[in-house]
Coordinates of C-alpha atoms and ligand atoms in Angstrom, one line a residue:
M1 CA 0.0 0.0 0.0
V2 CA 1.4 3.4 -1.0
A3 CA 1.5 6.0 1.8
S4 CA -0.4 9.3 1.3
L5 CA 1.6 12.6 1.2
P6 CA 1.9 14.4 4.5
A7 CA -0.3 17.6 4.7
N8 CA 2.8 19.7 5.1
E9 CA 4.7 18.1 2.3
K10 CA 5.8 21.4 0.8
D11 CA 7.2 22.8 4.1
R12 CA 8.8 19.4 4.7
I13 CA 10.7 19.4 1.4
Q14 CA 11.7 23.0 1.9
A15 CA 13.1 22.2 5.3
L16 CA 14.9 19.1 4.0
R17 CA 16.6 21.2 1.3
R18 CA 17.9 23.7 3.9
Y19 CA 20.1 21.0 5.4
A20 CA 21.9 20.4 2.1
I21 CA 22.4 16.9 3.2
L22 CA 21.0 14.7 0.4
D23 CA 23.7 12.8 -1.5
T24 CA 26.5 13.9 0.8
P25 CA 29.2 11.3 1.8
P26 CA 29.0 9.3 5.0
E27 CA 29.8 11.2 8.2
P28 CA 31.2 9.5 11.4
A29 CA 28.5 11.1 13.7
F30 CA 25.6 9.5 11.8
D31 CA 27.5 6.2 11.3
R32 CA 28.1 5.9 15.0
I33 CA 24.4 6.3 15.8
I34 CA 23.6 3.6 13.3
S35 CA 26.0 1.2 14.9
L36 CA 24.5 2.0 18.3
V37 CA 21.0 1.3 17.1
A38 CA 22.2 -2.1 15.7
R39 CA 24.1 -3.0 18.8
L40 CA 21.7 -1.8 21.5
L41 CA 18.6 -3.0 19.8
K42 CA 20.2 -6.1 18.3
V43 CA 18.8 -5.6 14.8
P44 CA 20.7 -6.5 11.6
I45 CA 19.5 -3.4 9.7
A46 CA 19.5 0.3 10.8
T47 CA 19.2 3.5 8.8
V48 CA 19.1 7.3 9.1
T49 CA 16.6 7.8 6.3
L50 CA 15.7 11.1 4.7
V51 CA 12.6 11.2 2.5
D52 CA 12.6 13.5 -0.4
E53 CA 10.0 14.0 -3.2
H54 CA 10.6 10.6 -4.9
R55 CA 12.9 8.5 -2.8
Q56 CA 14.1 7.6 0.6
W57 CA 17.9 8.2 0.9
F58 CA 20.0 6.8 3.7
K59 CA 22.5 9.2 5.2
A60 CA 23.8 6.3 7.2
Y61 CA 22.9 2.6 7.1
C62 CA 24.0 -1.0 7.9
G63 CA 22.7 -4.3 6.7
L64 CA 21.6 -3.1 3.3
D65 CA 23.0 -3.2 -0.2
E66 CA 21.4 0.0 -1.6
S67 CA 21.7 3.6 -0.4
E68 CA 18.2 4.5 -1.5
T69 CA 14.8 3.1 -2.6
D70 CA 11.7 4.3 -4.3
R71 CA 9.5 6.4 -2.0
D72 CA 6.4 4.4 -3.0
I73 CA 7.7 1.2 -1.4
A74 CA 9.4 2.9 1.6
F75 CA 8.2 2.0 5.2
C76 CA 9.5 5.5 6.1
S77 CA 6.9 7.1 3.8
H78 CA 4.4 5.8 6.4
A79 CA 6.5 6.7 9.4
I80 CA 6.7 10.4 8.5
L81 CA 2.9 10.7 8.5
Q82 CA 2.9 10.6 12.3
D83 CA 4.9 12.2 15.1
E84 CA 5.1 9.1 17.3
M85 CA 7.2 6.0 16.5
L86 CA 5.8 3.6 13.8
I87 CA 6.2 -0.1 15.0
V88 CA 5.3 -3.0 12.7
P89 CA 6.0 -6.2 14.8
D90 CA 5.3 -8.6 11.9
T91 CA 5.0 -7.3 8.3
H92 CA 3.2 -10.6 7.3
K93 CA 0.4 -9.7 9.6
D94 CA 0.1 -6.1 8.4
P95 CA -2.0 -5.5 5.2
R96 CA -0.1 -2.3 4.6
F97 CA 3.2 -4.1 4.1
V98 CA 2.5 -7.8 3.4
N99 CA 2.9 -7.4 -0.3
N100 CA 5.7 -4.8 -0.1
P101 CA 8.6 -5.7 -2.4
L102 CA 11.0 -5.1 0.5
V103 CA 9.0 -7.7 2.4
T104 CA 8.5 -10.3 -0.3
G105 CA 12.0 -9.7 -1.7
K106 CA 15.4 -8.4 -0.4
P107 CA 16.0 -7.4 2.4
Y108 CA 12.9 -9.5 3.5
I109 CA 11.7 -7.1 6.3
R110 CA 9.6 -8.7 9.0
F111 CA 10.0 -6.1 11.7
Y112 CA 10.2 -2.4 11.5
A113 CA 10.5 0.4 14.1
G114 CA 10.9 4.0 12.9
M115 CA 11.2 7.2 14.9
P116 CA 10.5 10.4 12.8
L117 CA 13.3 13.0 12.6
K118 CA 12.3 16.6 13.0
G119 CA 13.2 19.5 10.6
Y120 CA 13.8 23.0 12.0
N121 CA 10.2 23.9 11.1
G122 CA 8.7 20.9 13.0
S123 CA 8.0 18.8 9.8
N124 CA 9.2 15.1 9.6
I125 CA 12.1 15.1 7.2
G126 CA 13.2 11.5 7.8
V127 CA 13.3 8.5 10.1
L128 CA 15.7 6.7 12.4
C129 CA 14.9 3.0 11.7
A130 CA 15.6 -0.4 13.4
I131 CA 14.7 -3.3 11.1
D132 CA 14.8 -7.1 11.4
T133 CA 14.2 -10.0 9.1
V134 CA 12.3 -11.9 11.9
P135 CA 9.1 -10.8 13.7
R136 CA 9.8 -9.1 17.1
E137 CA 8.1 -7.5 20.1
F138 CA 9.6 -4.1 20.8
S139 CA 9.7 -3.3 24.5
S140 CA 9.1 0.1 26.0
E141 CA 12.8 0.1 27.0
Q142 CA 13.8 -0.5 23.4
Q143 CA 11.4 2.2 22.2
A144 CA 13.0 4.7 24.7
I145 CA 16.5 3.8 23.3
L146 CA 15.4 4.4 19.7
E147 CA 13.7 7.7 20.7
D148 CA 16.8 8.9 22.5
L149 CA 19.0 8.0 19.6
A150 CA 16.6 9.8 17.2
E151 CA 16.9 12.9 19.4
I152 CA 20.7 12.7 19.0
V153 CA 20.3 12.6 15.2
N154 CA 18.0 15.7 15.5
E155 CA 20.8 17.4 17.5
E156 CA 23.3 16.6 14.8
L157 CA 20.9 18.0 12.2
R158 CA 20.5 21.2 14.2
F159 CA 24.2 21.6 14.6
R160 CA 24.6 21.0 10.8
L161 CA 22.1 23.8 10.0
A162 CA 23.8 26.2 12.5
T163 CA 27.2 25.4 10.9
L164 CA 25.9 26.0 7.4
E165 CA 24.4 29.3 8.4
K166 CA 27.5 30.3 10.2
N167 CA 29.6 29.5 7.2
L168 CA 27.3 31.4 4.9
L169 CA 27.5 34.5 7.1
A170 CA 31.3 34.1 7.4
A171 CA 31.6 33.9 3.6
A172 CA 29.4 37.0 3.2
V173 CA 31.4 39.0 5.8
N174 CA 34.7 37.9 4.2
H175 CA 33.6 38.9 0.7
V176 CA 31.5 42.0 1.3
N177 CA 33.2 45.2 0.2
A178 CA 32.4 47.1 3.3
G179 CA 34.7 47.0 6.3
V180 CA 33.1 45.0 9.2
I181 CA 34.3 45.3 12.8
V182 CA 32.9 43.7 15.9
T183 CA 33.8 45.2 19.3
D184 CA 33.3 43.9 22.8
P185 CA 31.7 46.7 24.9
N186 CA 32.0 44.5 28.0
Q187 CA 35.8 44.8 28.0
P188 CA 37.5 48.1 29.0
G189 CA 37.8 50.4 26.0
N190 CA 35.3 48.5 23.9
P191 CA 38.2 46.8 21.9
I192 CA 37.9 45.3 18.4
I193 CA 37.5 41.5 18.6
Y194 CA 37.0 40.9 14.8
C195 CA 37.6 42.7 11.5
N196 CA 37.1 41.4 8.0
P197 CA 39.4 41.5 5.0
A198 CA 37.6 44.6 3.6
F199 CA 38.6 46.5 6.8
T200 CA 42.2 45.6 6.1
E201 CA 41.9 46.7 2.5
I202 CA 40.4 50.1 3.5
T203 CA 42.6 50.9 6.5
G204 CA 45.8 48.9 5.7
Y205 CA 45.7 47.3 9.2
E206 CA 45.9 43.5 9.5
P207 CA 43.6 41.8 12.0
E208 CA 46.5 41.2 14.5
E209 CA 47.2 45.0 14.4
A210 CA 43.6 46.0 15.0
I211 CA 42.2 43.3 17.4
G212 CA 42.4 44.3 21.0
R213 CA 42.5 48.1 20.2
S214 CA 39.7 50.6 20.4
C215 CA 38.4 51.9 17.1
R216 CA 39.7 55.3 18.1
F217 CA 43.1 54.4 16.8
L218 CA 41.8 55.1 13.3
Q219 CA 41.4 58.8 14.3
G220 CA 45.1 59.3 14.3
E221 CA 46.3 62.4 16.2
H222 CA 43.4 64.6 15.0
P223 CA 40.2 63.2 16.6
D224 CA 37.2 64.0 14.4
P225 CA 34.5 65.9 16.4
E226 CA 32.1 63.1 15.3
Q227 CA 34.1 60.9 17.8
Q228 CA 32.1 62.4 20.7
E229 CA 28.8 61.5 18.9
I230 CA 30.0 57.9 18.5
A231 CA 31.1 57.7 22.2
K232 CA 27.7 59.0 23.2
A233 CA 25.8 56.5 21.1
I234 CA 27.9 53.7 22.5
A235 CA 27.4 54.8 26.1
E236 CA 23.7 55.0 25.4
R237 CA 23.8 51.6 23.7
R238 CA 22.1 52.9 20.5
P239 CA 23.0 52.8 16.8
Y240 CA 25.2 55.5 15.2
R241 CA 25.3 56.6 11.6
G242 CA 27.7 59.3 10.4
L243 CA 30.7 60.4 8.3
L244 CA 34.1 61.0 9.9
L245 CA 37.7 61.5 8.8
N246 CA 39.9 58.5 9.6
Y247 CA 43.5 57.7 8.8
R248 CA 44.9 54.6 7.0
K249 CA 48.0 52.9 8.3
N250 CA 50.2 54.8 5.9
G251 CA 48.9 58.1 7.3
E252 CA 46.6 58.9 4.4
P253 CA 43.2 60.4 5.4
F254 CA 40.0 58.8 4.2
W255 CA 36.3 59.6 4.7
N256 CA 34.6 56.8 6.6
S257 CA 30.8 56.5 6.2
L258 CA 30.2 54.5 9.4
L259 CA 27.2 52.6 10.7
I260 CA 27.4 51.1 14.2
S261 CA 24.7 48.9 15.7
P262 CA 24.5 47.3 19.1
V263 CA 23.8 43.6 19.3
F264 CA 21.7 42.3 22.3
D265 CA 21.0 38.7 23.5
E266 CA 17.4 37.5 24.1
Q267 CA 17.6 38.8 27.7
G268 CA 18.5 42.3 26.5
N269 CA 22.2 42.1 27.5
L270 CA 24.5 44.1 25.3
L271 CA 26.9 41.6 23.6
N272 CA 28.7 43.5 20.9
F273 CA 28.8 46.5 18.6
V274 CA 29.0 45.8 14.9
G275 CA 30.5 48.5 12.7
L276 CA 30.1 48.8 9.0
Q277 CA 32.5 51.2 7.2
H278 CA 32.6 52.4 3.6
D279 CA 35.4 54.4 2.2
V280 CA 33.6 57.4 0.6
T281 CA 36.6 59.6 0.0
D282 CA 36.0 59.8 -3.8
R283 CA 32.3 60.4 -3.4
K284 CA 32.9 63.1 -0.8
R285 CA 35.4 64.9 -3.1
D286 CA 32.8 64.9 -5.9
M287 CA 30.2 66.2 -3.5
D288 CA 32.5 69.0 -2.3
T289 CA 33.3 70.0 -5.8
L290 CA 29.6 70.1 -6.6
Q291 CA 28.9 72.2 -3.5
E292 CA 31.7 74.6 -4.4
N293 CA 30.3 75.0 -8.0
F294 CA 26.9 75.5 -6.6
E295 CA 28.1 78.2 -4.2
R296 CA 29.9 79.9 -7.1
L297 CA 26.8 79.7 -9.3
K298 CA 24.8 81.3 -6.4
E299 CA 27.4 84.0 -6.1
L300 CA 27.2 84.7 -9.8
E301 CA 23.4 84.9 -9.6
R302 CA 23.7 87.3 -6.6
L303 CA 26.0 89.4 -8.7
R304 CA 23.7 89.3 -11.7
D305 CA 20.7 90.3 -9.5
S306 CA 22.6 93.2 -7.9
L307 CA 23.6 94.4 -11.4
T308 CA 20.0 94.1 -12.5
N309 CA 18.9 96.2 -9.5
M310 CA 21.6 98.8 -10.3
I311 CA 20.3 99.0 -13.9
I312 CA 16.7 99.3 -12.7
H313 CA 17.4 102.1 -10.2
D314 CA 20.2 104.0 -11.8
L315 CA 19.1 104.0 -15.4
R316 CA 15.4 104.7 -14.9
S317 CA 15.6 108.4 -14.2
P318 CA 18.2 109.3 -16.9
L319 CA 16.1 107.3 -19.4
S320 CA 12.9 109.2 -18.4
V321 CA 14.8 112.5 -18.9
T322 CA 16.1 111.3 -22.3
M323 CA 12.6 110.3 -23.4
G324 CA 11.3 113.6 -22.2
Y325 CA 13.9 115.5 -24.3
L326 CA 13.2 113.4 -27.4
D327 CA 9.4 114.1 -27.0
F328 CA 10.3 117.8 -26.6
L329 CA 12.4 117.8 -29.7
R330 CA 9.6 116.1 -31.7
G331 CA 6.9 118.4 -30.4
E332 CA 8.5 121.8 -30.1
I333 CA 11.1 122.1 -32.8
S334 CA 9.8 119.6 -35.4
G335 CA 9.0 122.5 -37.7
K336 CA 12.7 123.3 -37.9
L337 CA 13.9 119.8 -38.8
D338 CA 13.8 118.0 -42.1
E339 CA 12.3 114.5 -42.6
E340 CA 15.6 112.7 -42.1
E341 CA 16.3 114.4 -38.8
L342 CA 12.8 113.7 -37.6
D343 CA 13.1 110.1 -38.5
L344 CA 16.3 109.9 -36.4
I345 CA 14.5 111.3 -33.4
R346 CA 11.6 108.9 -33.9
R347 CA 14.0 105.9 -34.0
A348 CA 15.9 107.2 -30.9
R349 CA 12.5 107.4 -29.1
E350 CA 11.6 103.8 -30.2
S351 CA 14.9 102.5 -28.8
A352 CA 14.4 104.4 -25.6
D353 CA 10.9 102.8 -25.4
E354 CA 12.4 99.3 -25.8
I355 CA 14.9 100.0 -23.0
N356 CA 12.1 101.3 -20.9
V357 CA 10.1 98.1 -21.5
M358 CA 13.1 96.0 -20.6
I359 CA 13.7 98.0 -17.3
T360 CA 10.0 97.7 -16.4
S361 CA 10.2 93.9 -17.0
L362 CA 13.3 93.6 -14.8
L363 CA 11.6 95.7 -12.2
D364 CA 8.4 93.6 -12.3
V365 CA 10.4 90.3 -12.2
S366 CA 12.4 91.4 -9.2
R367 CA 9.3 92.6 -7.4
L368 CA 7.5 89.4 -8.1
E369 CA 10.5 87.4 -7.0
S370 CA 10.8 89.2 -3.7
G371 CA 7.1 89.0 -3.2
K372 CA 6.9 92.8 -3.2
M373 CA 4.5 93.1 -6.1
P374 CA 1.1 94.3 -4.7
L375 CA -1.7 92.1 -6.0
D376 CA -5.2 93.4 -6.6
I377 CA -7.2 90.2 -6.7
T378 CA -10.8 90.6 -7.9
E379 CA -13.4 88.3 -9.5
S380 CA -13.9 88.7 -13.3
N381 CA -14.4 86.6 -16.4
L382 CA -11.4 85.3 -18.3
E383 CA -12.9 85.8 -21.7
D384 CA -13.5 89.6 -20.9
I385 CA -9.9 90.0 -19.8
T386 CA -8.7 88.2 -22.9
Q387 CA -10.8 90.4 -25.3
W388 CA -9.6 93.4 -23.5
A389 CA -5.9 92.4 -23.5
L390 CA -6.0 91.5 -27.2
A391 CA -7.7 94.6 -28.5
D392 CA -4.4 95.9 -30.0
E393 CA -2.9 92.6 -31.2
L394 CA -5.6 91.6 -33.8
T395 CA -4.0 92.8 -37.0
L396 CA -0.3 92.0 -36.6
K397 CA 1.8 90.7 -39.6
G398 CA -1.1 89.3 -41.5
V399 CA -1.4 86.6 -38.8
R400 CA -5.0 85.8 -38.0
L401 CA -6.3 85.5 -34.5
K402 CA -9.0 82.9 -33.8
L403 CA -10.8 83.1 -30.5
E404 CA -12.5 80.0 -29.1
L405 CA -14.7 81.1 -26.2
P406 CA -17.0 78.8 -24.2
A407 CA -20.8 79.3 -24.2
E408 CA -20.7 79.9 -20.5
P409 CA -18.6 82.7 -18.9
V410 CA -15.4 81.5 -17.2
P411 CA -15.2 83.2 -13.8
V412 CA -11.8 83.7 -12.4
R413 CA -10.1 85.3 -9.3
C414 CA -7.0 87.3 -10.3
D415 CA -5.2 90.6 -10.6
L416 CA -6.7 92.0 -13.9
G417 CA -3.8 94.2 -14.8
L418 CA -1.2 91.4 -14.3
I419 CA -3.3 88.7 -16.1
S420 CA -3.9 91.0 -19.1
R421 CA -0.1 91.6 -19.3
V422 CA 0.5 87.8 -19.2
I423 CA -2.0 87.2 -22.0
G424 CA -0.4 90.1 -23.9
N425 CA 3.0 88.5 -23.5
L426 CA 1.9 84.9 -24.5
V427 CA -0.2 86.0 -27.5
G428 CA 2.5 88.6 -28.4
N429 CA 5.1 85.7 -28.5
A430 CA 2.7 83.6 -30.5
F431 CA 2.4 86.3 -33.1
K432 CA 6.2 87.1 -33.0
Y433 CA 7.1 83.5 -33.7
S434 CA 4.3 82.7 -36.2
P435 CA 5.0 82.4 -39.9
E436 CA 3.1 85.0 -42.1
E437 CA -0.5 84.2 -43.1
S438 CA -0.9 81.6 -40.3
T439 CA -3.4 81.5 -37.5
V440 CA -2.9 82.0 -33.8
T441 CA -5.7 80.3 -31.8
V442 CA -6.7 81.5 -28.3
R443 CA -9.0 79.1 -26.4
I444 CA -10.6 79.5 -23.0
A445 CA -12.1 76.8 -20.9
S446 CA -13.1 75.9 -17.4
D447 CA -12.9 72.5 -15.6
E448 CA -11.9 71.0 -12.3
G449 CA -12.3 74.3 -10.5
K450 CA -9.8 76.0 -12.8
A451 CA -10.1 78.7 -15.4
R452 CA -7.8 77.7 -18.3
F453 CA -6.2 79.7 -21.1
F454 CA -4.4 78.3 -24.2
V455 CA -2.7 80.0 -27.1
T456 CA -1.5 77.9 -30.0
D457 CA 0.7 79.0 -32.9
A458 CA 2.1 77.4 -36.0
G459 CA 5.7 78.7 -35.2
P460 CA 9.0 76.8 -35.0
G461 CA 8.2 75.0 -31.8
I462 CA 10.5 74.6 -28.8
P463 CA 12.8 71.7 -28.2
L464 CA 11.9 69.7 -25.1
E465 CA 15.3 70.4 -23.4
D466 CA 14.5 74.2 -23.6
Q467 CA 10.9 74.1 -22.5
K468 CA 11.8 74.5 -18.8
R469 CA 14.6 77.0 -19.3
I470 CA 12.5 79.6 -21.3
F471 CA 10.5 80.3 -18.1
E472 CA 13.8 81.0 -16.2
K473 CA 15.3 84.5 -16.2
F474 CA 17.0 85.4 -19.5
G475 CA 16.2 81.8 -20.8
Q476 CA 15.9 81.5 -24.5
V477 CA 15.8 78.6 -27.0
K478 CA 19.4 77.8 -27.9
G479 CA 20.5 79.3 -31.2
T480 CA 17.4 81.5 -31.8
R481 CA 18.4 84.7 -30.1
R482 CA 16.5 87.5 -31.7
V483 CA 17.1 91.2 -31.7
H484 CA 14.1 92.3 -29.7
S485 CA 14.4 89.7 -27.0
T486 CA 15.0 90.0 -23.3
G487 CA 14.2 86.5 -22.2
L488 CA 12.2 88.0 -19.4
G489 CA 8.6 87.9 -20.7
L490 CA 7.9 84.2 -19.8
T491 CA 9.7 84.7 -16.4
F492 CA 7.3 87.5 -15.7
C493 CA 4.3 85.3 -16.8
K494 CA 5.4 82.4 -14.6
L495 CA 6.0 84.5 -11.5
A496 CA 2.7 86.5 -12.1
I497 CA 0.6 83.3 -12.6
E498 CA 2.2 81.5 -9.6
A499 CA 1.8 84.6 -7.4
Q500 CA -1.9 84.2 -8.0
G501 CA -2.0 80.5 -7.1
G502 CA -2.0 79.3 -10.8
S503 CA 0.3 77.3 -13.0
I504 CA 1.8 77.8 -16.4
G505 CA 3.5 75.7 -19.0
V506 CA 4.0 74.9 -22.7
N507 CA 3.3 71.9 -24.9
S508 CA 5.4 72.1 -28.0
E509 CA 7.2 70.0 -30.7
V510 CA 9.9 71.4 -33.0
G511 CA 8.4 72.1 -36.4
R512 CA 4.8 71.7 -35.2
G513 CA 4.1 74.9 -33.2
S514 CA 3.6 75.6 -29.6
T515 CA 0.7 75.8 -27.1
F516 CA 1.4 78.0 -24.1
W517 CA -1.2 77.6 -21.3
F518 CA -2.0 78.8 -17.8
S519 CA -4.7 78.0 -15.3
L520 CA -6.0 80.0 -12.4
P521 CA -8.4 79.3 -9.6
A522 CA -11.9 79.8 -10.8
A523 CA -14.2 82.1 -9.0
T524 CA -17.5 80.7 -7.8
R525 CA -20.3 81.6 -10.3
K526 CA -22.8 84.1 -9.0
Ligands
LIG1 P1 11.7 87.0 -25.3 O1 10.6 86.6 -26.3 O2 11.8 88.4 -25.0 O3 13.0 86.4 -25.7 P2 10.3 85.4 -23.5 O4 10.6 85.0 -22.1 O5 9.0 85.8 -23.8 O6 11.4 86.4 -23.9 O7 10.6 84.1 -24.3 C1 11.8 83.3 -24.0 C2 12.2 82.5 -25.2 O8 11.2 81.5 -25.4 C3 12.2 83.2 -26.5 O9 13.4 83.8 -26.7 C4 12.0 82.1 -27.5 O10 13.2 81.4 -27.8 C5 11.1 81.2 -26.8 N1 9.6 81.4 -27.2 C6 8.7 82.0 -26.5 N2 7.5 81.9 -27.1 C7 7.6 81.2 -28.2 C8 6.8 80.7 -29.2 N3 5.5 81.0 -29.2 N4 7.3 79.9 -30.1 C9 8.6 79.6 -30.1 N5 9.5 80.0 -29.2 C10 9.0 80.8 -28.2

């Protein structure tokens, strides 16, 4: 009769695999137990059997020719189904075994006693067997002997697993590229009791030069201030993580990224500290260079901003005076000038206007950046603001303007003056970059509690890598610098929209035009 599979078969096989014992050579400890079973119980056949998916395999055996048999005919397949010992006094009288090939043929089993062996998860991974070729009674004294010997096999299996795990850990610690140190805080000075090869590689100190010393010796003659933090963590029996300057055996400094953790036993007694160290000297150098460059960049930005402020404040009044004189010339003495002279004055005045626009943009941007721009938030309709802002733009360059307005008004909360300038800027750009005889479309919509504005042109489009930069101060698309460009218009738009709780962006593809958009909080409809 074939035995059924144990309910926990999957866990059982998983446990068995952990021991890595199948098909290993004989070992004296198991062989000795087998000979004790045979001698003490006076049986000709004894086995330490392990049952895997398809077979029973004997780690140790006596009185048999084969080292394994099919699981289907194994007595042990029955024995692992229960936790107590399986005793078959006479196989000829037991219907489960009377026709078993191991009974009818070699080794002609008549008597079987098997005590299950326990895996670490409590499953029965094998059996310690006492087998005879004649029927027998098995006294309670003999049962106790087999049970005790099975417990010794279990001990041996536990020891095997612990050794395997220890070896695995040791291999990991030996090969890991972080320095590992173990210290003993229960000895004076918390000395090192173990260090791995990576520690030697990083510091240059061999284990015999480090063991017995406090980790402080890596500090050289210039203790890092972090040392106090480490000492505090150790005194308080808590972990420490930090970066400190240490010295190799050859005196060379290195940056040590250190993690120290206390190790406690089950009763909460402090056993050790384990330290993990990484040499991060190269990374630290890169970070420092990055930080220096960042500081330099910030300094340059400060310089640029103070220059900008100087331009704003120092150029404004002389420029107003210049513009005043030019207007005076044009008005008062125009009769005395010929056409060419008048044209020169007109062009001087146009240039002064451009400078004035630039200075106003700079002023607005710096006021928005410093949060000093007064906002006059009111409720209005986005389509009214748009129509009003675009009154002058409609006939530029033969470019047509198409307005797509929703049936319902789009109420919005905003500063009317600022928003109409933003619209003027965005639509002005769309016109500026549009090819002749094309169409610029302005669309207004409202959804998800937002009032939305879109302006689409058929211009050159903006490469993805420039799309963020054009909203930054003086940011322009690479290689497209134009004469009448400040690179401040979109910066102003972004700051103005964000100051009013909105957001702004662009969707664009080179050669396929651009859509600039912004959204603002909608006002509740009245
Ligand atoms: P300006 O137009 O004065 O240079 P902006 O801040 O308004 O400053 O625009 C920054 C840059 O963004 C422009 O120089 C241009 O390269 C790009 N840009 C803006 N609008 C468009 C547009 N509609 N189509 C293509 N490029 C644009």
